[in-house]
Each structure stands twice: as structure tokens, then as C-alpha cells.
């Protein structure tokens, strides 16, 4: 723009978050327009319930509006999209916990031949063949680190925040997962 002030559609997501922190509604709308489609897809990969996905999206963007000033961004090796995903993933975990707290598990859930978890089905649909088989054979704690780093594209720091563990643990588990994958694929 000629006035020296950039239009929201002309800046990157990190700058949009900084504008949102100053109460810029147009920047918030642009951030939502750019990020909500891929965020919804990622949430759907982890949860098949559209109502929960919609609630989590709403809670995520409400949190972004309220906490944009706390975003530290590239100064600590993070990205605006990684920050958004971390907020959304935490809100999704909270939604699962609320649902589990208020609902009785279905009787079939206790059976050993119960249907695979939604995350396992999404993983199977995302990664096929020998690689998918090797990934599914990994210990759950190794698989979730590898999934966050590789499939979700999060940084080590973002993965640590998402999974609630130290960065060193993320690095160790990622190394162990890659070693196990290499062995499985040779």
C-alpha cells in the first residue's frame, strides 16, 4: 500500500500474527483465511468427528486472537503455522479428554479386535507399502514423534511442546525411530 502500511494479504503469517496482537481484525481474517483449511485437514487426520473439529478450530482461533502477543516466532526457532498447529493439537487433546471424562467407553472398545484408532487409519491412508508397515510396527512413543516431525512437519521444539516432553527426548526418540525404520526397510 502507498501509505507505508502493508495490507494483510501482502505479508507472511508471522507478521499477520504480530498484527493480530495489535488488534488488527483484517490481519486476523487473513490469517484465518490462509490457515484454517490446512488446519482443519490436519485435525481431521487425527479426529473423524466433524463437531469436535469445528469446536477445536473455533477454540484455536479464539486462543490466537487472545494470545497473539505471546507468539515468539522465529526468535525461538518457531513458525506461525507451527504455533497454530500446537494450539490446535492441544485443544484437540483437551476435547478428547473432556469427551472421555463425560462418556462411557463403548463395550467394543475393550475387545482386542476393536477397530483401529482414527489416527492409525489416517496413518495407513497417508503412508502405504513397506514404509507404512514399518511405521505402524514402531512403538507408539516413537511413532508419535516421527509422525509429528515428518508427517505434520513440526520442528523439534514444536514437537516437544505438542507432546509435552523435553526437546532432547524428542531428538532421542526420533533417532531411535529412524534407526528402527532403517532396519525394517533393509
Tab-separated table of C-alpha atoms in Angstrom:
chain	number	residue	atom	x	y	z
A	1	UNK	CA	0.000	0.000	0.000
A	2	UNK	CA	1.164	3.538	-0.578
A	3	UNK	CA	0.619	4.743	2.983
A	4	UNK	CA	3.589	2.682	4.217
A	5	UNK	CA	1.262	0.229	5.940
A	6	UNK	CA	1.165	-3.237	4.420
A	7	UNK	CA	-2.137	-4.857	3.522
A	8	UNK	CA	-2.701	-8.177	5.333
A	9	UNK	CA	-2.671	-10.142	2.074
A	10	UNK	CA	0.860	-8.836	1.348
A	11	UNK	CA	2.576	-10.214	4.478
A	12	UNK	CA	3.593	-13.627	5.797
A	13	UNK	CA	1.802	-15.479	8.585
A	14	UNK	CA	4.286	-14.457	11.270
A	15	UNK	CA	3.719	-10.794	10.502
A	16	UNK	CA	-0.037	-11.399	10.463
A	17	UNK	CA	0.143	-12.815	13.998
A	18	UNK	CA	2.029	-9.702	15.100
A	19	UNK	CA	-0.686	-7.523	13.542
A	20	UNK	CA	-3.359	-9.612	15.269
A	21	UNK	CA	-1.553	-8.964	18.564
A	22	UNK	CA	-2.213	-5.264	17.943
A	23	UNK	CA	-5.922	-5.949	17.419
A	24	UNK	CA	-5.933	-5.841	13.611
A	25	UNK	CA	-9.152	-7.611	12.571
A	26	UNK	CA	-8.257	-7.635	8.873
A	27	UNK	CA	-4.996	-9.414	9.694
A	28	UNK	CA	-6.898	-11.944	11.803
A	29	UNK	CA	-9.345	-12.586	8.951
A	30	UNK	CA	-6.452	-13.040	6.515
A	31	UNK	CA	-4.653	-15.394	8.919
A	32	UNK	CA	-7.847	-17.423	9.273
A	33	UNK	CA	-8.423	-17.473	5.505
A	34	UNK	CA	-4.883	-18.728	4.870
A	35	UNK	CA	-4.534	-21.246	7.670
A	36	UNK	CA	-7.944	-22.671	8.570
A	37	UNK	CA	-8.233	-25.015	5.539
A	38	UNK	CA	-4.967	-26.883	6.185
A	39	UNK	CA	-5.530	-26.769	9.944
A	40	UNK	CA	-8.930	-28.421	9.506
A	41	UNK	CA	-7.374	-31.123	7.300
A	42	UNK	CA	-4.713	-31.869	9.922
A	43	UNK	CA	-7.310	-32.023	12.675
A	44	UNK	CA	-9.470	-34.370	10.589
A	45	UNK	CA	-6.454	-36.664	10.201
A	46	UNK	CA	-6.488	-37.057	13.966
A	47	UNK	CA	-10.238	-36.914	14.604
A	48	UNK	CA	-13.119	-38.070	12.441
A	49	UNK	CA	-15.801	-36.182	14.405
A	50	UNK	CA	-16.654	-33.016	12.459
A	51	UNK	CA	-18.277	-31.420	15.505
A	52	UNK	CA	-15.084	-31.771	17.530
A	53	UNK	CA	-13.001	-30.480	14.620
A	54	UNK	CA	-15.261	-27.414	14.299
A	55	UNK	CA	-15.103	-26.756	18.054
A	56	UNK	CA	-11.330	-27.129	18.102
A	57	UNK	CA	-10.958	-24.737	15.150
A	58	UNK	CA	-13.121	-22.168	16.910
A	59	UNK	CA	-11.221	-22.546	20.194
A	60	UNK	CA	-7.890	-22.356	18.354
A	61	UNK	CA	-8.627	-19.080	16.606
A	62	UNK	CA	-10.125	-17.614	19.768
A	63	UNK	CA	-6.864	-18.503	21.533
A	64	UNK	CA	-4.889	-16.948	18.659
A	65	UNK	CA	-6.880	-13.710	18.952
A	66	UNK	CA	-6.331	-13.592	22.709
A	67	UNK	CA	-2.704	-14.759	22.838
A	68	UNK	CA	-1.139	-13.416	19.649
A	69	UNK	CA	1.046	-11.124	21.763
A	70	UNK	CA	2.682	-14.188	23.335
A	71	UNK	CA	3.869	-15.531	19.966
A	72	UNK	CA	7.672	-15.514	19.911
A	73	UNK	CA	8.088	-16.845	16.380
A	74	UNK	CA	11.385	-17.104	14.588
A	75	UNK	CA	13.195	-15.666	17.621
A	76	UNK	CA	12.987	-19.152	19.195
A	77	UNK	CA	13.036	-21.221	16.017
A	78	UNK	CA	9.276	-21.475	15.619
A	79	UNK	CA	6.860	-20.571	12.876
A	80	UNK	CA	3.406	-19.048	12.955
A	81	UNK	CA	1.902	-22.164	11.383
A	82	UNK	CA	3.713	-24.388	13.872
A	83	UNK	CA	2.382	-22.219	16.689
A	84	UNK	CA	-1.158	-22.511	15.317
A	85	UNK	CA	-0.828	-26.286	14.997
A	86	UNK	CA	0.478	-26.568	18.555
A	87	UNK	CA	-2.523	-24.617	19.871
A	88	UNK	CA	-4.929	-26.712	17.785
A	89	UNK	CA	-3.342	-30.011	18.801
A	90	UNK	CA	-3.572	-29.084	22.470
A	91	UNK	CA	-7.203	-28.062	22.047
A	92	UNK	CA	-7.873	-31.394	20.341
A	93	UNK	CA	-6.315	-33.302	23.238
A	94	UNK	CA	-8.433	-31.236	25.637
A	95	UNK	CA	-11.560	-32.082	23.624
A	96	UNK	CA	-10.711	-35.800	23.738
A	97	UNK	CA	-10.158	-35.584	27.486
A	98	UNK	CA	-13.490	-33.789	28.018
A	99	UNK	CA	-15.275	-36.356	25.921
A	100	UNK	CA	-13.582	-39.274	27.708
A	101	UNK	CA	-14.417	-37.776	31.091
A	102	UNK	CA	-18.117	-37.421	30.264
A	103	UNK	CA	-18.729	-40.577	28.281
A	104	UNK	CA	-18.626	-44.273	28.967
A	105	UNK	CA	-16.428	-46.176	26.533
A	106	UNK	CA	-18.376	-48.354	24.144
A	107	UNK	CA	-18.255	-52.059	25.042
A	108	UNK	CA	-16.429	-52.908	21.794
A	109	UNK	CA	-13.528	-50.627	22.761
A	110	UNK	CA	-12.356	-53.167	25.325
A	111	UNK	CA	-12.247	-56.020	22.822
A	112	UNK	CA	-8.837	-56.932	21.375
A	113	UNK	CA	-10.191	-56.921	17.826
A	114	UNK	CA	-11.623	-53.398	18.090
A	115	UNK	CA	-11.298	-51.153	15.049
A	116	UNK	CA	-8.021	-49.267	14.723
A	117	UNK	CA	-7.845	-45.732	16.097
A	118	UNK	CA	-8.654	-42.880	13.728
A	119	UNK	CA	-5.006	-41.814	13.849
A	120	UNK	CA	-3.902	-45.309	12.794
A	121	UNK	CA	-6.358	-45.252	9.878
A	122	UNK	CA	-5.108	-41.826	8.811
A	123	UNK	CA	-1.543	-43.071	9.059
A	124	UNK	CA	-2.395	-46.102	6.937
A	125	UNK	CA	-4.015	-43.866	4.323
A	126	UNK	CA	-1.044	-41.488	4.317
A	127	UNK	CA	1.816	-43.987	4.175
A	128	UNK	CA	1.455	-47.252	2.262
A	129	UNK	CA	3.632	-50.255	1.482
A	130	UNK	CA	6.766	-51.282	3.322
A	131	UNK	CA	7.265	-47.819	4.812
A	132	UNK	CA	3.733	-47.773	6.212
A	133	UNK	CA	4.150	-51.280	7.631
A	134	UNK	CA	7.460	-50.339	9.272
A	135	UNK	CA	5.944	-47.143	10.684
A	136	UNK	CA	2.974	-48.991	12.146
A	137	UNK	CA	5.316	-51.507	13.830
A	138	UNK	CA	7.161	-48.757	15.719
A	139	UNK	CA	6.494	-48.348	19.431
A	140	UNK	CA	3.726	-45.734	19.904
A	141	UNK	CA	6.042	-43.223	21.599
A	142	UNK	CA	8.478	-43.408	18.663
A	143	UNK	CA	5.719	-43.308	16.048
A	144	UNK	CA	4.088	-40.187	17.506
A	145	UNK	CA	7.403	-38.300	17.474
A	146	UNK	CA	8.143	-39.341	13.901
A	147	UNK	CA	4.585	-38.518	12.855
A	148	UNK	CA	4.801	-35.015	14.347
A	149	UNK	CA	8.223	-34.315	12.838
A	150	UNK	CA	7.775	-35.882	9.406
A	151	UNK	CA	4.069	-36.088	8.582
A	152	UNK	CA	2.968	-32.942	10.419
A	153	UNK	CA	6.159	-31.043	9.559
A	154	UNK	CA	6.749	-29.684	13.053
A	155	UNK	CA	10.144	-28.624	14.343
A	156	UNK	CA	11.800	-30.436	17.254
A	157	UNK	CA	10.762	-27.592	19.545
A	158	UNK	CA	7.151	-27.598	18.323
A	159	UNK	CA	7.007	-31.392	18.691
A	160	UNK	CA	8.324	-31.118	22.240
A	161	UNK	CA	5.636	-28.587	23.104
A	162	UNK	CA	2.915	-30.618	21.400
A	163	UNK	CA	3.861	-33.885	23.105
A	164	UNK	CA	4.803	-32.312	26.429
A	165	UNK	CA	8.353	-33.638	26.588
A	166	UNK	CA	11.874	-32.182	26.552
A	167	UNK	CA	13.481	-31.449	23.195
A	168	UNK	CA	16.255	-33.934	23.994
A	169	UNK	CA	13.663	-36.694	24.382
A	170	UNK	CA	12.144	-35.775	21.017
A	171	UNK	CA	15.584	-35.959	19.372
A	172	UNK	CA	16.400	-39.292	21.031
A	173	UNK	CA	13.061	-40.830	20.061
A	174	UNK	CA	13.358	-39.505	16.523
A	175	UNK	CA	16.819	-41.046	16.194
A	176	UNK	CA	15.580	-44.373	17.608
A	177	UNK	CA	12.569	-44.290	15.270
A	178	UNK	CA	14.718	-43.596	12.217
A	179	UNK	CA	17.121	-46.389	13.176
A	180	UNK	CA	14.224	-48.816	13.605
A	181	UNK	CA	12.721	-47.718	10.286
A	182	UNK	CA	16.073	-48.176	8.526
A	183	UNK	CA	16.410	-51.716	9.935
A	184	UNK	CA	12.840	-52.592	8.992
A	185	UNK	CA	13.327	-51.409	5.432
A	186	UNK	CA	16.640	-53.172	4.719
